[in-house]
Amino acid sequence: MSTINGGHYPALSHRGRAVRPDGYAFGGTPDGGIARLTLSDDDRRVRDWLTAQCLDLGMTMTVDEVGNMFALRPGRRSDVLPLAMGSHLDTQPTGGRFDGVLGVLAGLEVLRTLDAAGVVTEAPLMLVNWTNEEGARFAPVMLGSGVHAGLFSRDYANSRTDAAGESFGDALHRIGYQGPVPSGHTRFGAMFELHIEQGPILEAEGFRIGVVTGVQGLRWFEFELTGVAAHSGSTPMNLRHDALRGAAQVIEGVHRIACENVGAVGTVGSLDVRPNSRNVIPGQVRASIDLRHPEDRVLDEMEREIESLVAEVAASHALGHKLERISRTSPVTFDPGCISAISAGAAAAGFATRDIVSGAVHDAVHAAAVAPTGMIFVPSQGGLSHNPAEATLPEDCAAGAQVLLDALLAYDLQC
Ligand code: HGY
Ligand code: MN
Ligand code: MN
């Protein structure tokens, strides 16, 4: 059985120039994190780097119409669909060096290891980089894999705009990754995604490997409250229509609704105050709402409570209001065949495992709609993620890559 780089965390190199394993050269920040927003110049550079790595391995690279990248390694058989590994290379604006990156780089290390060992699998192998998993620059989250799975149209994706007003389509074209292949045309027979847990469970319980049985449901909303921008010094308190005061009550209400529904989480993560001037009463606020829970019926109930909350707050402050749901993914249960291949892979590599449901969403959610899919988790130190201090031990990264390799080989035997 091939081992990942002698069991040590793979120090990836590109034609002799060592590149830090996290692609740190592309958007690395002084605090040790990464700021590599989707479709930025740093995203283009890391995509170019990944393409060079894959071509160096004799693979072919296909890019689809929303920039999803699919590198292909031939297998003995050409009559079966490829077995895929993958994740995402875009990050949060103040992201960490492991979220998404680990899954792509570990896949690359698996391919290098097989290449070095001269192992040819029955099925072809595929390495995937999904566009805009984070949804940080262009909402919604998991946009590229969502187009691939038919959840969103290409035109919807291209129409999404960032805070500066640039469209997804223009940014994709500008970095040169608006590929010729229609989304969804590049198919795979199974997908395995290695990812950091982004939560505290594996570390707290002392497990190096998590077998992800599923992912909780997610709903994203945008709400807008419109009052009257007015002078902060000369407008009496009883004559104000302060949009930010209303938003403050919605923010507190989202927290309360999440706490009242056991197992739920709720967050207002972005807030746009206009005109955002010290001596003007805020006339308008736009903000996000992120709700998650393992059951759709609870999310339905929470969505009703959010609708009432926004309407009641607006009425009490005499504000205009809008509430729009911009994304909805139902809870997902992963494929039993992939789960057992991952468990077999972990056993082959000698790691105890713990079943776990993912709190974060992943491109595997959309991959699961089109092919048998499974995920492998490794611990996040302190359970921290979406933060420059995000960290996973090198030996845990190597363990995850080893299980990814062994799971793939176990699944390949079934071909
Ligand atoms: O939002 C999420 O769960 C993912 O990290 N983008
Ligand atoms: Mn991720
Ligand atoms: Mn993330």
Coordinates of C-alpha atoms and ligand atoms in Angstrom, one line a residue:
M1 CA 0.0 0.0 0.0
S2 CA 1.5 3.3 -1.0
T3 CA 2.0 5.8 1.8
I4 CA 1.7 9.5 1.6
N5 CA 5.3 10.8 1.4
G6 CA 6.6 8.3 4.0
G7 CA 3.8 9.3 6.4
H8 CA 5.0 12.9 6.8
Y9 CA 2.9 15.9 5.8
P10 CA 3.6 16.4 2.1
A11 CA 5.8 19.4 1.4
L12 CA 4.7 20.1 -2.1
S13 CA 7.2 21.3 -4.5
H14 CA 6.8 22.7 -8.0
R15 CA 9.8 22.0 -10.2
G16 CA 12.1 22.2 -7.1
R17 CA 10.6 25.4 -5.7
A18 CA 9.1 24.4 -2.4
V19 CA 5.7 25.8 -2.1
R20 CA 4.3 25.9 1.4
P21 CA 1.6 23.1 1.6
D22 CA -1.2 25.6 2.1
G23 CA -0.6 27.4 -1.1
Y24 CA 0.6 30.2 1.2
A25 CA 2.3 32.0 -1.7
F26 CA -1.1 32.9 -3.1
G27 CA -2.9 35.4 -0.8
G28 CA -1.0 34.6 2.4
T29 CA -1.4 37.3 5.1
P30 CA 1.1 38.4 7.7
D31 CA -1.0 36.9 10.5
G32 CA -0.5 33.4 9.0
G33 CA -3.9 33.2 7.3
I34 CA -5.0 33.4 3.7
A35 CA -7.1 36.1 2.0
R36 CA -7.8 34.5 -1.4
L37 CA -11.3 35.5 -2.4
T38 CA -12.8 33.6 -5.3
L39 CA -11.9 34.9 -8.8
S40 CA -9.3 37.3 -7.4
D41 CA -5.8 37.5 -8.9
D42 CA -4.6 35.3 -6.1
D43 CA -7.2 32.8 -7.0
R44 CA -6.0 32.9 -10.6
R45 CA -2.4 32.3 -9.5
V46 CA -3.3 29.3 -7.3
R47 CA -5.4 27.9 -10.2
D48 CA -2.5 28.3 -12.6
W49 CA -0.2 26.7 -10.0
L50 CA -2.6 23.7 -9.6
T51 CA -2.9 23.3 -13.4
A52 CA 0.9 23.2 -13.7
Q53 CA 1.1 20.6 -10.9
C54 CA -1.5 18.4 -12.6
L55 CA 0.0 18.7 -16.1
D56 CA 3.4 17.8 -14.5
L57 CA 1.8 14.5 -13.5
G58 CA 0.7 13.8 -17.1
M59 CA -3.0 14.7 -16.3
T60 CA -5.4 16.7 -18.4
M61 CA -7.2 19.7 -17.0
T62 CA -10.8 20.6 -18.0
V63 CA -12.4 23.9 -16.9
D64 CA -16.2 24.3 -17.0
E65 CA -18.2 27.4 -17.7
V66 CA -18.2 28.6 -14.1
G67 CA -14.5 27.9 -13.5
N68 CA -14.8 24.5 -11.8
M69 CA -11.5 22.6 -12.5
F70 CA -11.3 18.9 -13.2
A71 CA -7.9 17.2 -13.6
L72 CA -8.0 13.7 -15.0
R73 CA -5.6 10.8 -14.5
P74 CA -6.3 7.8 -16.8
G75 CA -6.9 4.4 -15.2
R76 CA -6.7 0.9 -16.7
R77 CA -10.3 1.1 -17.7
S78 CA -11.9 3.8 -19.8
D79 CA -15.4 2.4 -19.5
V80 CA -16.0 3.5 -15.9
L81 CA -16.4 7.0 -14.6
P82 CA -13.5 8.6 -12.7
L83 CA -13.2 8.4 -8.9
A84 CA -12.9 12.1 -7.8
M85 CA -11.2 13.9 -4.9
G86 CA -11.6 17.6 -4.4
S87 CA -12.6 20.6 -2.5
H88 CA -12.0 24.4 -2.9
L89 CA -9.2 26.9 -3.0
D90 CA -11.1 30.1 -2.4
T91 CA -11.0 31.4 1.2
Q92 CA -12.9 33.7 3.5
P93 CA -11.5 37.3 3.5
T94 CA -9.8 36.5 6.8
G95 CA -9.5 32.8 6.2
G96 CA -7.2 30.0 7.4
R97 CA -4.7 27.9 5.5
F98 CA -6.6 24.6 5.7
D99 CA -10.3 25.2 4.9
G100 CA -10.7 23.7 1.4
V101 CA -7.0 23.9 0.6
L102 CA -6.3 20.7 2.5
G103 CA -8.8 18.7 0.4
V104 CA -7.3 19.9 -2.9
L105 CA -3.6 19.6 -1.9
A106 CA -4.1 16.2 -0.3
G107 CA -5.7 15.0 -3.5
L108 CA -2.7 16.3 -5.4
E109 CA -0.4 14.4 -2.9
V110 CA -2.4 11.2 -3.4
L111 CA -1.9 11.5 -7.2
R112 CA 1.8 12.2 -6.8
T113 CA 2.1 9.2 -4.4
L114 CA 0.4 6.9 -6.9
D115 CA 2.6 8.3 -9.7
A116 CA 5.8 7.8 -7.7
A117 CA 4.7 4.3 -6.8
G118 CA 3.8 3.5 -10.4
V119 CA 0.3 2.5 -9.3
V120 CA -2.4 2.6 -12.0
T121 CA -6.0 2.3 -10.7
E122 CA -8.8 0.5 -12.5
A123 CA -10.9 3.6 -12.7
P124 CA -9.5 7.0 -13.9
L125 CA -8.9 9.5 -11.0
M126 CA -10.0 13.1 -10.9
L127 CA -9.0 16.1 -8.8
V128 CA -11.6 18.8 -8.5
N129 CA -11.3 22.5 -7.5
W130 CA -14.8 23.9 -7.1
T131 CA -15.4 27.6 -7.8
N132 CA -16.7 29.9 -5.0
E133 CA -17.4 27.4 -2.2
E134 CA -17.2 30.1 0.5
G135 CA -19.8 32.5 -0.9
A136 CA -17.9 35.3 0.8
R137 CA -17.4 37.5 -2.3
F138 CA -20.4 36.2 -4.4
A139 CA -23.3 34.8 -2.5
P140 CA -24.6 32.1 -2.3
V141 CA -22.2 29.6 -0.8
M142 CA -21.1 26.5 -2.9
L143 CA -22.0 28.3 -6.2
G144 CA -19.7 26.4 -8.5
S145 CA -20.7 23.0 -7.3
G146 CA -24.3 24.1 -7.2
V147 CA -24.2 24.9 -10.9
H148 CA -22.5 21.6 -11.6
A149 CA -25.3 19.8 -9.7
G150 CA -28.0 21.8 -11.6
L151 CA -29.2 23.7 -8.5
F152 CA -28.3 27.1 -10.1
S153 CA -28.0 28.1 -13.7
R154 CA -24.9 29.4 -15.3
D155 CA -26.6 32.7 -15.9
Y156 CA -27.7 33.0 -12.3
A157 CA -24.1 32.5 -11.2
N158 CA -22.7 35.0 -13.7
S159 CA -25.3 37.6 -12.5
R160 CA -24.2 37.5 -8.9
T161 CA -22.3 40.7 -7.9
D162 CA -19.8 41.5 -5.2
A163 CA -19.9 44.5 -2.8
A164 CA -18.0 46.6 -5.4
G165 CA -20.7 45.7 -8.0
E166 CA -18.5 43.4 -10.2
S167 CA -20.3 40.4 -11.5
F168 CA -19.2 36.8 -11.1
G169 CA -19.2 36.4 -14.9
D170 CA -17.0 39.4 -15.4
A171 CA -14.5 38.4 -12.7
L172 CA -14.4 34.8 -14.0
H173 CA -13.7 36.1 -17.5
R174 CA -11.1 38.5 -16.2
I175 CA -9.0 35.8 -14.6
G176 CA -9.3 33.6 -17.7
Y177 CA -11.2 30.7 -16.1
Q178 CA -14.5 30.9 -17.9
G179 CA -14.1 27.4 -19.4
P180 CA -15.7 26.0 -22.6
V181 CA -17.4 23.0 -21.0
P182 CA -21.0 23.2 -19.8
S183 CA -21.3 22.7 -16.1
G184 CA -22.4 19.2 -15.2
H185 CA -21.0 17.6 -18.3
T186 CA -17.8 16.5 -16.5
R187 CA -19.0 13.5 -14.6
F188 CA -17.5 11.3 -11.9
G189 CA -18.5 7.9 -10.4
A190 CA -17.8 8.9 -6.8
M191 CA -16.5 11.9 -4.9
F192 CA -14.3 11.9 -1.7
E193 CA -13.7 15.2 0.0
L194 CA -11.1 15.6 2.8
H195 CA -11.7 18.7 5.0
I196 CA -10.9 20.1 8.4
E197 CA -13.8 19.7 10.9
Q198 CA -14.0 23.4 11.6
G199 CA -15.4 22.5 15.0
P200 CA -14.2 21.1 18.4
I201 CA -15.5 17.5 18.4
L202 CA -12.6 15.4 17.0
E203 CA -10.0 17.2 19.0
A204 CA -12.0 17.1 22.2
E205 CA -12.6 13.3 21.9
G206 CA -9.1 12.5 20.7
F207 CA -9.9 11.3 17.2
R208 CA -7.6 11.9 14.3
I209 CA -10.2 10.9 11.6
G210 CA -13.9 11.6 11.4
V211 CA -16.1 9.7 9.0
V212 CA -18.7 12.3 7.9
T213 CA -22.1 10.7 7.7
G214 CA -23.9 13.8 6.6
V215 CA -24.2 17.6 6.6
Q216 CA -26.8 19.8 8.3
G217 CA -29.2 22.0 6.3
L218 CA -28.5 25.6 5.6
R219 CA -30.6 28.7 4.7
W220 CA -29.1 32.1 3.8
F221 CA -31.2 35.2 3.7
E222 CA -30.6 38.9 3.0
F223 CA -32.8 41.5 4.8
E224 CA -33.1 45.2 4.2
L225 CA -34.6 47.8 6.5
T226 CA -35.3 51.3 5.2
G227 CA -35.9 54.3 7.5
V228 CA -35.0 58.0 7.0
A229 CA -31.5 59.3 6.9
A230 CA -31.6 62.5 9.0
H231 CA -29.4 64.8 11.0
S232 CA -28.1 63.2 14.2
G233 CA -28.1 66.5 16.1
S234 CA -31.3 68.2 15.2
T235 CA -33.7 65.3 14.8
P236 CA -35.7 64.7 18.0
M237 CA -35.6 61.1 19.3
N238 CA -39.3 60.6 18.9
L239 CA -39.2 61.6 15.2
R240 CA -36.5 59.1 14.1
H241 CA -36.8 56.1 11.7
D242 CA -33.5 54.6 12.5
A243 CA -32.8 51.5 10.3
L244 CA -29.8 50.4 12.4
R245 CA -31.9 50.3 15.6
G246 CA -34.2 48.0 13.8
A247 CA -31.3 45.9 12.5
A248 CA -30.0 45.6 16.1
Q249 CA -33.3 44.0 17.2
V250 CA -33.3 41.6 14.2
I251 CA -29.7 40.5 15.0
E252 CA -30.7 39.8 18.6
G253 CA -33.8 38.0 17.4
V254 CA -31.8 35.7 15.1
H255 CA -29.7 34.7 18.1
R256 CA -32.8 34.1 20.3
I257 CA -34.5 32.0 17.6
A258 CA -31.4 29.9 17.1
C259 CA -31.0 29.3 20.9
E260 CA -34.7 28.4 21.2
N261 CA -34.4 25.6 18.6
V262 CA -32.2 22.9 20.0
G263 CA -29.3 22.0 17.7
A264 CA -29.8 25.1 15.6
V265 CA -27.3 27.9 14.9
G266 CA -28.0 31.4 13.6
T267 CA -25.7 34.2 12.6
V268 CA -25.8 37.7 11.2
G269 CA -22.3 38.0 9.6
S270 CA -22.5 40.9 7.3
L271 CA -24.0 44.4 7.8
D272 CA -24.1 47.2 5.4
V273 CA -25.1 50.6 7.0
R274 CA -26.0 53.5 4.8
P275 CA -24.9 56.2 4.6
N276 CA -22.6 55.0 7.4
S277 CA -21.7 58.5 8.6
R278 CA -21.2 59.4 12.3
N279 CA -23.7 62.3 12.2
V280 CA -26.4 60.8 10.0
I281 CA -29.2 58.6 11.4
P282 CA -28.9 55.4 9.4
G283 CA -31.4 55.4 6.6
Q284 CA -30.9 51.9 5.4
V285 CA -29.4 48.6 6.5
R286 CA -28.7 45.5 4.5
A287 CA -27.6 42.4 6.3
S288 CA -27.2 38.6 6.0
I289 CA -28.8 35.8 8.0
D290 CA -27.2 32.3 8.2
L291 CA -29.5 29.5 9.7
R292 CA -28.5 25.9 10.1
H293 CA -30.0 22.7 11.6
P294 CA -29.9 19.0 10.9
E295 CA -33.7 18.9 10.0
D296 CA -35.5 20.8 7.3
R297 CA -38.8 20.9 9.4
V298 CA -37.0 22.9 12.1
L299 CA -35.5 25.2 9.5
D300 CA -39.0 25.8 8.1
E301 CA -40.2 26.8 11.5
M302 CA -37.2 29.1 12.1
E303 CA -37.8 30.7 8.7
R304 CA -41.3 31.5 9.7
E305 CA -40.1 33.0 12.9
I306 CA -37.5 35.1 11.0
E307 CA -40.2 36.4 8.7
S308 CA -42.4 37.5 11.6
L309 CA -39.4 39.0 13.4
V310 CA -38.4 41.2 10.5
A311 CA -42.0 42.3 9.8
E312 CA -42.7 43.2 13.5
V313 CA -39.4 45.1 13.9
A314 CA -40.1 47.1 10.8
A315 CA -43.6 47.9 11.9
S316 CA -42.5 49.0 15.4
H317 CA -39.9 51.5 13.9
A318 CA -42.0 52.5 10.9
L319 CA -39.4 51.1 8.5
G320 CA -39.7 49.5 5.1
H321 CA -38.5 46.0 5.0
K322 CA -37.4 43.2 2.5
L323 CA -36.4 39.6 3.3
E324 CA -35.1 37.3 0.6
R325 CA -33.9 33.7 0.9
I326 CA -30.9 33.4 -1.3
S327 CA -29.8 29.9 -0.6
R328 CA -31.3 26.7 0.7
T329 CA -29.5 23.3 1.1
S330 CA -31.3 20.4 2.7
P331 CA -29.5 18.1 5.1
V332 CA -27.5 15.5 3.3
T333 CA -26.7 11.9 4.2
F334 CA -23.6 10.5 2.5
D335 CA -23.4 7.3 0.4
P336 CA -23.0 4.1 2.5
G337 CA -20.5 2.7 -0.1
C338 CA -18.3 5.8 0.2
I339 CA -18.6 5.8 4.0
S340 CA -17.5 2.1 4.2
A341 CA -14.6 2.8 1.8
I342 CA -13.5 5.6 4.1
S343 CA -13.9 3.4 7.2
A344 CA -11.9 0.7 5.4
G345 CA -9.3 3.2 4.4
A346 CA -8.9 4.4 8.0
A347 CA -8.6 0.9 9.3
A348 CA -6.0 0.1 6.6
A349 CA -4.1 3.2 7.7
G350 CA -4.5 2.2 11.4
F351 CA -6.7 5.1 12.6
A352 CA -9.6 4.9 15.0
T353 CA -12.6 6.9 13.7
R354 CA -15.7 8.7 14.9
D355 CA -18.8 9.2 12.9
I356 CA -19.7 12.9 12.7
V357 CA -22.3 15.2 11.0
S358 CA -20.8 18.3 9.5
G359 CA -21.8 21.7 11.0
A360 CA -20.2 23.5 8.0
V361 CA -21.5 22.9 4.4
H362 CA -19.2 21.7 1.7
D363 CA -19.2 21.1 -2.0
A364 CA -19.7 17.5 -1.2
V365 CA -23.3 18.5 -0.5
H366 CA -23.9 19.2 -4.1
A367 CA -21.6 16.4 -5.4
A368 CA -23.8 14.0 -3.4
A369 CA -26.8 15.1 -5.6
V370 CA -25.0 13.7 -8.7
A371 CA -22.7 10.8 -7.5
P372 CA -22.0 8.7 -4.4
T373 CA -20.1 11.0 -2.1
G374 CA -18.3 10.8 1.2
M375 CA -16.2 13.1 3.4
I376 CA -13.2 12.6 5.7
F377 CA -12.6 15.0 8.6
V378 CA -9.4 15.8 10.5
P379 CA -9.4 17.9 13.7
S380 CA -9.3 21.6 13.9
Q381 CA -7.1 22.9 16.7
G382 CA -9.4 24.6 19.3
G383 CA -12.3 23.9 16.9
L384 CA -11.4 27.2 15.2
S385 CA -12.0 28.0 11.5
H386 CA -12.8 30.9 9.2
N387 CA -10.0 32.7 11.2
P388 CA -6.3 33.2 10.3
A389 CA -5.4 31.2 13.4
E390 CA -7.1 28.1 11.9
A391 CA -4.7 25.2 12.4
T392 CA -4.5 21.4 11.9
L393 CA -1.5 19.4 13.0
P394 CA 0.8 18.2 10.1
E395 CA 0.4 14.6 11.3
D396 CA -3.4 15.0 11.2
C397 CA -3.2 16.4 7.6
A398 CA -1.0 13.5 6.6
A399 CA -3.4 11.0 8.3
G400 CA -6.3 12.5 6.4
A401 CA -4.4 12.3 3.1
Q402 CA -3.5 8.7 3.9
V403 CA -7.1 7.8 4.5
L404 CA -8.1 9.6 1.4
L405 CA -5.6 7.5 -0.6
D406 CA -6.7 4.2 1.1
A407 CA -10.4 5.0 0.7
L408 CA -9.9 5.7 -3.0
L409 CA -8.0 2.4 -3.5
A410 CA -10.7 0.5 -1.5
Y411 CA -13.4 2.0 -3.6
D412 CA -11.4 1.3 -6.8
L413 CA -11.3 -2.4 -6.0
Q414 CA -15.1 -2.4 -6.4
C415 CA -14.9 -1.2 -10.0
Ligands
HGY1 O1 -20.4 28.2 5.3 C1 -19.8 27.1 5.3 O2 -20.2 26.2 6.1 C2 -18.6 26.9 4.5 O3 -17.4 26.9 5.3 N1 -18.4 27.7 3.4
MN2 MN -14.5 24.7 3.2
MN3 MN -15.2 27.7 4.7

